[in-house]
Short mmCIF file of C-alpha atoms and ligand atoms in Angstrom, two decimals:
data_model
loop_
_atom_site.label_atom_id
_atom_site.label_comp_id
_atom_site.label_asym_id
_atom_site.label_seq_id
_atom_site.Cartn_x
_atom_site.Cartn_y
_atom_site.Cartn_z
CA UNK A 1 63.14 103.22 184.77
CA UNK A 2 64.19 103.07 181.06
CA UNK A 3 67.77 103.74 180.22
CA UNK A 4 68.22 107.05 178.18
CA UNK A 5 69.41 105.74 174.98
CA UNK A 6 71.13 108.79 173.49
CA UNK A 7 72.17 108.75 170.13
CA UNK A 8 76.13 108.63 169.56
CA UNK A 9 76.22 112.22 168.39
CA UNK A 10 74.41 113.38 171.50
CA UNK A 11 77.08 111.61 173.74
CA UNK A 12 79.99 112.98 171.52
CA UNK A 13 78.69 116.39 171.89
CA UNK A 14 78.34 116.24 175.66
CA UNK A 15 81.54 114.63 176.00
CA UNK A 16 83.23 117.09 173.94
CA UNK A 17 81.86 120.02 175.94
CA UNK A 18 82.72 118.10 179.17
CA UNK A 19 86.39 117.67 178.00
CA UNK A 20 86.65 121.65 177.34
CA UNK A 21 85.43 122.01 180.91
CA UNK A 22 81.79 123.15 180.22
CA UNK A 23 78.93 121.58 182.13
CA UNK A 24 76.22 120.01 179.54
CA UNK A 25 73.01 117.89 179.57
CA UNK A 26 70.58 116.83 177.39
CA UNK A 27 67.38 118.40 178.48
CA UNK A 28 63.61 118.80 178.22
CA UNK A 29 61.37 116.64 175.57
CA UNK A 30 64.09 114.23 174.80
CA UNK A 31 64.58 113.14 178.61
CA UNK A 32 60.77 113.12 179.24
CA UNK A 33 59.98 111.31 176.19
CA UNK A 34 63.13 108.72 176.80
CA UNK A 35 62.13 107.90 180.62
CA UNK A 36 58.47 107.15 179.12
CA UNK A 37 59.91 104.89 176.60
CA UNK A 38 59.27 106.83 173.72
CA UNK A 39 62.11 107.54 170.84
CA UNK A 40 62.45 111.68 171.23
CA UNK A 41 61.92 113.52 168.12
CA UNK A 42 64.67 115.85 168.92
CA UNK A 43 67.72 116.18 171.18
CA UNK A 44 68.23 119.51 173.03
CA UNK A 45 71.50 120.25 174.84
CA UNK A 46 71.95 122.66 177.43
CA UNK A 47 75.37 123.91 178.52
CA UNK A 48 77.41 126.28 180.41
CA UNK A 49 79.43 127.29 177.37
CA UNK A 50 78.83 130.58 175.84
CA UNK A 51 77.65 130.66 172.29
CA UNK A 52 81.18 131.64 171.11
CA UNK A 53 82.62 128.89 173.27
CA UNK A 54 80.25 126.30 171.74
CA UNK A 55 81.32 127.16 168.40
CA UNK A 56 85.00 126.86 169.15
CA UNK A 57 84.39 123.35 170.64
CA UNK A 58 82.56 122.47 167.40
CA UNK A 59 84.70 124.47 165.02
CA UNK A 60 85.06 121.42 162.84
CA UNK A 61 81.49 120.79 162.33
CA UNK A 62 78.83 122.64 160.30
CA UNK A 63 77.18 125.27 162.15
CA UNK A 64 73.91 127.05 162.06
CA UNK A 65 73.78 130.45 164.05
CA UNK A 66 70.13 131.27 163.65
CA UNK A 67 69.19 131.02 167.21
CA UNK A 68 72.61 132.69 168.40
CA UNK A 69 70.80 135.82 169.89
CA UNK A 70 69.00 133.45 172.27
CA UNK A 71 72.13 131.54 173.00
CA UNK A 72 71.46 128.79 170.50
CA UNK A 73 74.10 127.30 168.12
CA UNK A 74 72.69 124.39 166.09
CA UNK A 75 75.56 121.98 165.35
CA UNK A 76 75.64 119.18 162.50
CA UNK A 77 77.05 116.12 163.99
CA UNK A 78 77.20 113.07 161.83
CA UNK A 79 73.88 113.76 160.05
CA UNK A 80 72.03 114.74 163.41
CA UNK A 81 71.24 118.50 164.15
CA UNK A 82 71.76 119.52 167.56
CA UNK A 83 70.60 122.53 169.38
CA UNK A 84 73.13 123.55 171.96
CA UNK A 85 71.84 126.58 174.08
CA UNK A 86 73.71 128.20 176.83
CA UNK A 87 72.31 128.16 180.26
CA UNK A 88 70.22 131.41 180.11
CA UNK A 89 67.57 133.49 182.16
CA UNK A 90 64.71 135.28 180.46
CA UNK A 91 64.28 138.92 181.10
CA UNK A 92 60.93 140.37 181.17
CA UNK A 93 58.19 139.31 178.68
CA UNK A 94 56.54 142.18 176.84
CA UNK A 95 54.26 140.48 174.32
CA UNK A 96 53.06 137.39 176.00
CA UNK A 97 55.22 135.35 173.81
CA UNK A 98 59.03 136.48 173.70
CA UNK A 99 61.47 137.75 176.53
CA UNK A 100 62.57 141.09 175.69
CA UNK A 101 66.06 140.11 176.65
CA UNK A 102 68.03 137.21 177.82
CA UNK A 103 71.17 136.86 180.09
CA UNK A 104 73.25 133.88 180.11
CA UNK A 105 74.21 132.31 183.38
CA UNK A 106 76.71 129.71 184.82
CA UNK A 107 74.05 127.78 186.84
CA UNK A 108 72.12 125.03 185.63
CA UNK A 109 69.19 125.50 188.13
CA UNK A 110 68.47 129.11 186.84
CA UNK A 111 68.24 127.73 183.27
CA UNK A 112 65.64 125.20 184.36
CA UNK A 113 63.43 127.56 186.05
CA UNK A 114 62.70 129.26 182.72
CA UNK A 115 61.40 126.08 181.21
CA UNK A 116 57.46 125.49 180.98
CA UNK A 117 56.63 122.18 182.93
CA UNK A 118 58.40 120.20 185.69
CA UNK A 119 58.63 117.25 183.41
CA UNK A 120 60.38 119.36 180.70
CA UNK A 121 63.29 120.35 183.08
CA UNK A 122 64.64 116.87 183.46
CA UNK A 123 68.40 116.57 182.40
CA UNK A 124 70.89 113.67 181.69
CA UNK A 125 74.48 113.36 180.64
CA UNK A 126 76.83 110.03 181.17
CA UNK A 127 78.69 111.48 184.14
CA UNK A 128 75.59 112.46 186.39
CA UNK A 129 72.92 110.47 184.97
CA UNK A 130 69.32 111.91 185.34
CA UNK A 131 69.63 115.45 187.01
CA UNK A 132 66.18 116.47 188.66
CA UNK A 133 66.18 119.85 190.13
CA UNK A 134 62.63 120.72 189.76
CA UNK A 135 60.74 117.69 191.11
CA UNK A 136 60.30 116.59 187.27
CA UNK A 137 61.04 113.05 187.84
CA UNK A 138 58.02 112.32 190.68
CA UNK A 139 55.55 114.41 188.40
CA UNK A 140 56.50 112.23 185.45
CA UNK A 141 56.06 109.13 187.15
CA UNK A 142 52.69 110.15 188.74
CA UNK A 143 51.87 111.42 185.32
CA UNK A 144 51.34 115.03 186.44
CA UNK A 145 51.82 118.16 184.51
CA UNK A 146 52.79 121.03 186.72
CA UNK A 147 54.25 124.35 185.57
CA UNK A 148 57.29 125.49 187.01
CA UNK A 149 56.75 128.44 189.36
CA UNK A 150 53.82 130.45 189.55
CA UNK A 151 51.46 129.71 186.80
CA UNK A 152 49.60 132.73 186.11
CA UNK A 153 52.98 134.29 185.72
CA UNK A 154 54.41 131.70 183.59
CA UNK A 155 51.53 131.56 181.18
CA UNK A 156 51.28 135.49 181.14
CA UNK A 157 55.09 135.26 180.10
CA UNK A 158 54.51 133.08 177.09
CA UNK A 159 50.95 132.28 176.32
CA UNK A 160 51.84 129.33 173.99
CA UNK A 161 52.79 127.46 177.27
CA UNK A 162 48.77 127.30 177.71
CA UNK A 163 48.38 125.32 174.31
CA UNK A 164 51.68 123.24 175.05
CA UNK A 165 50.08 122.25 178.73
CA UNK A 166 46.97 120.95 177.12
CA UNK A 167 48.70 119.23 174.37
CA UNK A 168 51.00 117.46 176.64
CA UNK A 169 48.12 116.44 178.78
CA UNK A 170 46.57 114.86 175.41
CA UNK A 171 49.77 113.29 174.14
CA UNK A 172 51.14 112.09 177.15
CA UNK A 173 47.71 111.13 178.85
CA UNK A 174 48.78 113.18 181.69
CA UNK A 175 46.61 114.89 184.52
CA UNK A 176 47.21 118.86 184.63
CA UNK A 177 47.90 119.68 188.34
CA UNK A 178 44.92 121.70 189.75
CA UNK A 179 46.67 125.19 190.10
CA UNK A 180 48.20 124.98 186.74
CA UNK A 181 44.83 123.59 185.06
CA UNK A 182 42.74 126.54 186.78
CA UNK A 183 45.52 129.07 185.46
CA UNK A 184 45.32 127.65 182.12
CA UNK A 185 41.77 128.25 181.99
CA UNK A 186 41.98 131.66 183.44
CA UNK A 187 44.69 133.03 181.27
CA UNK A 188 42.98 131.62 177.95
CA UNK A 189 42.47 134.81 176.34
CA UNK A 190 46.14 135.41 176.07
CA UNK A 191 46.05 132.90 173.43
CA UNK A 192 44.98 135.57 171.09
CA UNK A 193 48.55 136.82 170.99
CA UNK A 194 49.80 133.90 169.82
CA UNK A 195 50.61 133.42 165.97
CA UNK A 196 48.35 131.16 164.16
CA UNK A 197 51.23 128.93 163.02
CA UNK A 198 52.14 128.01 166.45
CA UNK A 199 48.83 127.56 167.55
CA UNK A 200 48.05 125.11 164.58
CA UNK A 201 51.24 122.93 165.32
CA UNK A 202 50.22 122.52 168.93
CA UNK A 203 46.38 121.89 168.02
CA UNK A 204 47.26 119.19 165.80
CA UNK A 205 49.45 117.41 168.03
CA UNK A 206 46.58 117.69 170.71
CA UNK A 207 44.13 116.45 168.54
CA UNK A 208 46.38 113.33 167.45
CA UNK A 209 47.10 112.56 171.36
CA UNK A 210 45.95 109.70 173.26
CA UNK A 211 43.72 111.60 175.61
CA UNK A 212 42.50 114.10 173.22
CA UNK A 213 38.60 113.54 173.73
CA UNK A 214 39.06 114.22 177.62
CA UNK A 215 41.26 117.29 176.97
CA UNK A 216 39.00 118.87 174.62
CA UNK A 217 36.23 118.55 176.96
CA UNK A 218 37.72 119.78 179.90
CA UNK A 219 39.50 122.63 178.12
CA UNK A 220 36.79 123.39 175.52
CA UNK A 221 36.96 127.16 176.38
CA UNK A 222 40.44 127.30 175.59
CA UNK A 223 40.00 125.81 172.20
CA UNK A 224 37.21 128.34 171.93
CA UNK A 225 39.53 131.17 171.97
CA UNK A 226 40.99 130.32 168.80
CA UNK A 227 37.97 128.65 167.19
CA UNK A 228 35.15 130.68 168.57
CA UNK A 229 32.86 128.69 166.03
CA UNK A 230 33.10 125.74 168.52
CA UNK A 231 30.69 127.24 170.91
CA UNK A 232 27.85 126.61 168.60
CA UNK A 233 28.52 122.80 169.01
CA UNK A 234 28.52 123.25 173.14
CA UNK A 235 25.21 121.65 174.27
CA UNK A 236 23.65 121.66 170.91
CA UNK A 237 20.93 119.01 171.32
CA UNK A 238 20.63 116.19 168.81
CA UNK A 239 16.96 115.10 169.66
CA UNK A 240 16.88 112.18 167.37
CA UNK A 241 16.73 108.33 167.85
CA UNK A 242 20.38 107.99 166.28
CA UNK A 243 22.22 110.05 169.04
CA UNK A 244 22.85 110.16 172.80
CA UNK A 245 25.06 113.10 173.23
CA UNK A 246 25.08 116.76 172.26
CA UNK A 247 26.98 117.63 169.19
CA UNK A 248 30.12 118.52 171.14
CA UNK A 249 30.40 115.38 172.90
CA UNK A 250 29.41 113.31 169.84
CA UNK A 251 32.36 114.88 168.26
CA UNK A 252 34.58 113.88 170.93
CA UNK A 253 33.44 110.27 170.92
CA UNK A 254 34.01 109.86 167.25
CA UNK A 255 37.62 111.35 167.52
CA UNK A 256 38.68 108.34 169.87
CA UNK A 257 37.54 106.11 167.35
CA UNK A 258 39.89 106.95 164.42
CA UNK A 259 43.39 106.73 163.95
CA UNK A 260 45.56 109.55 164.93
CA UNK A 261 46.48 111.17 161.74
CA UNK A 262 46.16 114.69 161.59
CA UNK A 263 43.67 114.86 158.53
CA UNK A 264 41.38 112.31 159.71
CA UNK A 265 41.54 113.94 163.31
CA UNK A 266 40.90 117.23 161.95
CA UNK A 267 37.90 115.82 159.86
CA UNK A 268 36.40 114.39 163.13
CA UNK A 269 36.67 117.38 165.04
CA UNK A 270 35.21 119.34 162.44
CA UNK A 271 32.63 117.25 160.86
CA UNK A 272 29.59 118.51 162.46
CA UNK A 273 30.40 122.19 162.64
CA UNK A 274 27.39 122.54 160.07
CA UNK A 275 24.93 120.86 162.43
CA UNK A 276 23.93 123.64 164.89
CA UNK A 277 22.84 126.17 161.76
CA UNK A 278 20.98 123.45 159.80
CA UNK A 279 19.10 122.15 163.07
CA UNK A 280 15.39 121.93 162.45
CA UNK A 281 13.15 120.74 164.99
CA UNK A 282 9.93 118.95 163.58
CA UNK A 283 6.46 118.99 165.10
CA UNK A 284 7.17 115.81 166.96
CA UNK A 285 10.17 117.53 168.64
CA UNK A 286 12.77 115.54 166.37
CA UNK A 287 15.75 117.54 165.20
CA UNK A 288 16.63 117.16 161.42
CA UNK A 289 20.09 118.38 160.23
CA UNK A 290 19.36 118.42 156.53
CA UNK A 291 22.49 119.62 154.40
CA UNK A 292 24.90 119.90 157.42
CA UNK A 293 27.60 118.29 155.66
CA UNK A 294 28.22 120.82 152.85
CA UNK A 295 27.32 123.69 155.18
CA UNK A 296 30.03 122.48 157.54
CA UNK A 297 32.52 122.24 154.89
CA UNK A 298 31.99 125.94 153.98
CA UNK A 299 32.02 127.05 157.64
CA UNK A 300 35.32 125.09 158.27
CA UNK A 301 37.30 126.20 155.38
CA UNK A 302 38.09 129.54 156.58
CA UNK A 303 38.82 128.09 159.84
CA UNK A 304 41.40 125.88 158.68
CA UNK A 305 42.79 128.64 156.56
CA UNK A 306 42.91 131.05 159.33
CA UNK A 307 45.13 128.52 161.47
CA UNK A 308 47.42 128.51 158.32
CA UNK A 309 46.80 124.55 157.48
CA UNK A 310 48.19 123.65 154.26
CA UNK A 311 45.98 124.02 151.39
CA UNK A 312 46.10 120.38 150.50
CA UNK A 313 45.01 119.81 154.13
CA UNK A 314 42.20 122.22 153.87
CA UNK A 315 40.89 120.76 150.67
CA UNK A 316 41.36 116.90 151.89
CA UNK A 317 39.44 117.82 155.23
CA UNK A 318 36.61 119.92 153.88
CA UNK A 319 36.22 117.39 151.33
CA UNK A 320 35.85 114.61 153.59
CA UNK A 321 33.28 116.70 155.67
CA UNK A 322 31.05 117.55 152.63
CA UNK A 323 30.69 113.60 152.19
CA UNK A 324 30.89 112.38 155.68
CA UNK A 325 27.07 111.39 155.80
CA UNK A 326 26.74 109.75 152.38
CA UNK A 327 24.97 106.57 152.63
CA UNK A 328 27.28 103.35 152.47
CA UNK A 329 27.03 101.40 148.90
CA UNK A 330 24.48 98.61 149.12
CA UNK A 331 25.64 96.86 145.98
CA UNK A 332 28.83 96.43 144.01
CA UNK A 333 27.32 98.92 141.17
CA UNK A 334 26.53 101.63 143.93
CA UNK A 335 30.15 101.25 145.24
CA UNK A 336 31.57 101.88 141.67
CA UNK A 337 29.31 104.83 141.23
CA UNK A 338 30.52 106.17 144.73
CA UNK A 339 34.27 105.16 143.45
CA UNK A 340 33.98 106.99 140.34
CA UNK A 341 32.94 110.37 141.94
CA UNK A 342 35.53 110.33 144.93
CA UNK A 343 38.16 107.81 144.17
CA UNK A 344 39.72 105.05 146.09
CA UNK A 345 41.40 107.12 148.60
CA UNK A 346 38.58 108.93 149.66
CA UNK A 347 36.45 105.94 149.55
CA UNK A 348 38.71 104.20 152.06
CA UNK A 349 39.04 107.24 154.21
CA UNK A 350 34.91 107.59 154.16
CA UNK A 351 34.79 103.93 155.89
CA UNK A 352 37.12 105.07 158.58
CA UNK A 353 35.13 108.20 159.08
CA UNK A 354 31.90 106.74 158.90
CA UNK A 355 32.72 104.02 161.44
CA UNK A 356 34.30 106.81 163.63
CA UNK A 357 31.07 108.73 163.47
CA UNK A 358 28.85 105.78 164.20
CA UNK A 359 30.76 104.80 167.30
CA UNK A 360 29.79 108.25 168.80
CA UNK A 361 25.93 107.58 168.37
CA UNK A 362 23.11 105.84 169.95
CA UNK A 363 23.95 102.47 168.58
CA UNK A 364 27.80 102.24 167.83
CA UNK A 365 27.47 99.06 166.06
CA UNK A 366 24.62 99.49 163.83
CA UNK A 367 26.17 100.13 160.37
CA UNK A 368 29.18 97.97 161.17
CA UNK A 369 27.97 95.36 158.78
CA UNK A 370 27.13 97.82 155.98
CA UNK A 371 30.87 99.05 156.42
CA UNK A 372 32.35 95.91 155.94
CA UNK A 373 30.31 95.22 152.98
CA UNK A 374 31.55 98.56 151.56
CA UNK A 375 35.16 97.30 152.10
CA UNK A 376 34.56 94.33 150.59
CA UNK A 377 33.36 95.84 147.52
CA UNK A 378 36.41 97.65 147.13
CA UNK A 379 38.66 94.73 147.64
CA UNK A 380 36.77 92.69 144.97
CA UNK A 381 36.58 95.61 142.72
CA UNK A 382 40.48 96.30 142.90
CA UNK A 383 41.27 92.70 142.82
CA UNK A 384 39.35 92.04 139.81
CA UNK A 385 40.58 95.17 138.23
CA UNK A 386 37.14 96.30 137.47
CA UNK A 387 36.47 99.64 135.93
CA UNK A 388 35.11 102.30 137.67
CA UNK A 389 36.80 105.47 136.29
CA UNK A 390 37.99 106.91 133.22
CA UNK A 391 41.37 105.78 133.91
CA UNK A 392 40.15 102.12 133.75
CA UNK A 393 38.08 102.44 130.78
CA UNK A 394 39.13 100.34 127.68
CA UNK A 395 38.73 103.20 125.42
CA UNK A 396 40.33 106.76 125.55
CA UNK A 397 39.80 110.08 123.51
CA UNK A 398 42.04 109.09 120.88
CA UNK A 399 39.97 105.94 120.25
CA UNK A 400 36.74 108.09 119.93
CA UNK A 401 38.79 110.69 117.65
CA UNK A 402 39.40 107.67 115.50
CA UNK A 403 35.92 107.02 114.78
CA UNK A 404 34.87 110.57 114.12
CA UNK A 405 34.25 112.35 117.61
CA UNK A 406 36.49 115.44 117.73
CA UNK A 407 34.82 118.00 119.77
CA UNK A 408 36.43 118.05 123.13
CA UNK A 409 33.37 118.16 124.97
CA UNK A 410 31.78 115.38 122.92
CA UNK A 411 34.39 113.34 123.58
CA UNK A 412 34.23 113.90 127.33
CA UNK A 413 30.26 113.26 127.45
CA UNK A 414 30.66 110.11 125.27
CA UNK A 415 33.52 108.61 127.67
CA UNK A 416 31.54 109.55 130.52
CA UNK A 417 28.57 107.83 129.13
CA UNK A 418 30.43 104.74 128.46
CA UNK A 419 31.67 104.64 131.94
CA UNK A 420 28.24 105.01 133.08
CA UNK A 421 27.29 101.81 131.23
CA UNK A 422 30.28 99.80 132.39
CA UNK A 423 29.61 100.74 135.84
CA UNK A 424 26.10 99.52 135.53
CA UNK A 425 26.88 96.53 133.76
CA UNK A 426 25.17 97.48 130.66
CA UNK A 427 28.30 97.11 128.53
CA UNK A 428 31.61 95.15 129.05
CA UNK A 429 34.62 97.12 129.35
CA UNK A 430 36.09 95.89 125.98
CA UNK A 431 37.24 98.33 123.19
CA UNK A 432 35.02 96.57 120.61
CA UNK A 433 31.87 96.47 122.56
CA UNK A 434 32.29 100.07 123.57
CA UNK A 435 33.12 101.37 120.17
CA UNK A 436 30.06 99.49 118.70
CA UNK A 437 28.27 101.59 121.43
CA UNK A 438 29.50 104.71 120.01
CA UNK A 439 28.72 103.63 116.51
CA UNK A 440 25.30 102.70 117.28
CA UNK A 441 24.95 105.99 119.16
CA UNK A 442 26.11 107.90 116.05
CA UNK A 443 23.86 106.01 113.70
CA UNK A 444 20.99 106.83 115.84
CA UNK A 445 21.76 110.61 115.89
CA UNK A 446 22.30 110.55 111.86
CA UNK A 447 19.06 108.49 111.46
P1 ATP B 1 58.30 118.29 171.55
O1 ATP B 1 59.61 118.08 170.79
O2 ATP B 1 57.56 116.72 171.68
O3 ATP B 1 57.42 118.93 171.12
P2 ATP B 1 59.50 119.56 173.78
O4 ATP B 1 59.07 119.71 175.22
O5 ATP B 1 60.76 118.49 173.57
O6 ATP B 1 58.15 118.62 173.04
P3 ATP B 1 60.58 121.78 172.31
O7 ATP B 1 60.05 122.58 171.69
O8 ATP B 1 61.37 120.63 171.72
O9 ATP B 1 59.48 120.90 172.97
O10 ATP B 1 61.38 122.25 173.57
C1 ATP B 1 62.35 121.76 174.20
C2 ATP B 1 62.30 122.09 175.72
O11 ATP B 1 62.26 123.62 175.73
C3 ATP B 1 61.19 121.78 176.59
O12 ATP B 1 61.10 120.44 176.90
C4 ATP B 1 61.04 122.83 177.39
O13 ATP B 1 62.13 122.40 178.55
C5 ATP B 1 61.77 124.04 176.77
N1 ATP B 1 60.57 124.81 176.17
C6 ATP B 1 60.01 124.65 174.93
N2 ATP B 1 59.13 125.53 174.64
C7 ATP B 1 58.87 126.41 175.85
C8 ATP B 1 58.12 127.41 176.42
N3 ATP B 1 57.36 127.99 175.50
N4 ATP B 1 58.49 127.87 177.49
C9 ATP B 1 59.16 127.48 178.28
N5 ATP B 1 60.16 126.33 178.07
C10 ATP B 1 59.94 126.14 176.78
MG1 MG B 2 61.53 118.63 171.69
#
């Protein structure tokens, strides 16, 4: 079992509380992740000290009191912010999310019983080592996610746990224990009570997990609670020679074949949302999905906004969806034409998206060679500093003004005209050649 490599500040905080007579442990995700050999994102401390006692112990530090009504004092220790929470039991939950009241307790076990999953109840300090009062260690070792106590009660207390559960299953690659799993499905409607921001955070983490596809398949009905539009993908057939899966299963297969960054995973999850409405079956029984890229982008935009994704994420993801099915360029000229429209970043993303998309089809490797060529074109264009956009053009607006073109639109049209000539190799990208072109055009117009 890996050692707990707690940062010095965590050890100092635990030691200080201990020296002042208060039991204190690192708890939850930090212990779980350490034991799994991962670096924890944040360290939480649970202690018998009441908030005012914690504040006294750390009176020489910067303190943030925002969580104090729930027993949490945030202490800034040598640049690390630590949430130190008093052992507590939660009162009744009224809104499927927040306890109406909390009470402090001096018993660690009571504090652990309010936590969501057994693997999140593990504690550690230097004196006692790992403390496992709820069977979390065995579940961690067996890769099992199990609700603490009766699952129905725990999920109806706080519906966010439903989503945390499937997020952990995806990220940790754990199996959800059968009673917990059934309860997640049974209580899924409670998720309608959870704020969109919280859903978004969990959904993104879920999408980026190593087991995302399997979890999104098994718990598709949970996802459909906050993205009802996804239902149209379930069992939507694709009778084409290119596909072997229905639209939803195809989607999940593509997700596994792209790196786990939020925007790319969102793109793959949503890329075919336009297919069900665009599906047309011809007289031979074959399906066509003409226009599904643009339609999909339109369908997905309000979904992402509803889930409170940042505007930049909405723009990037819907932009990719709208181009995901573009043909890969066959020549360097076509590559530059594409680059001039979408830019180098989206061009690179498009290679990844098309590769992932294809991995979920009937012949997963059919376009590998084309995509390799697409990447080679870009490498060559960048290495040779070949021009593909107005920034790379050897003349600019001022140069055109100098030869007598003054109208803004005329300058814009002329620059784009020149760019087209350079890209299609009808004119070299040198000022003299380009200006000569302009002057010839001016003569023709006058003549
Ligand atoms: P991560 O930090 O990777 O998102 P985590 O389990 O550490 O996962 P935090 O939100 O940091 O999640 O919470 C710390 C601990 O607090 C959890 O491990 C768990 O013990 C407890 N906890 C958090 N959210 C809930 C909840 N909604 N219901 C019950 N216990 C919770
Ligand atoms: Mg955490």
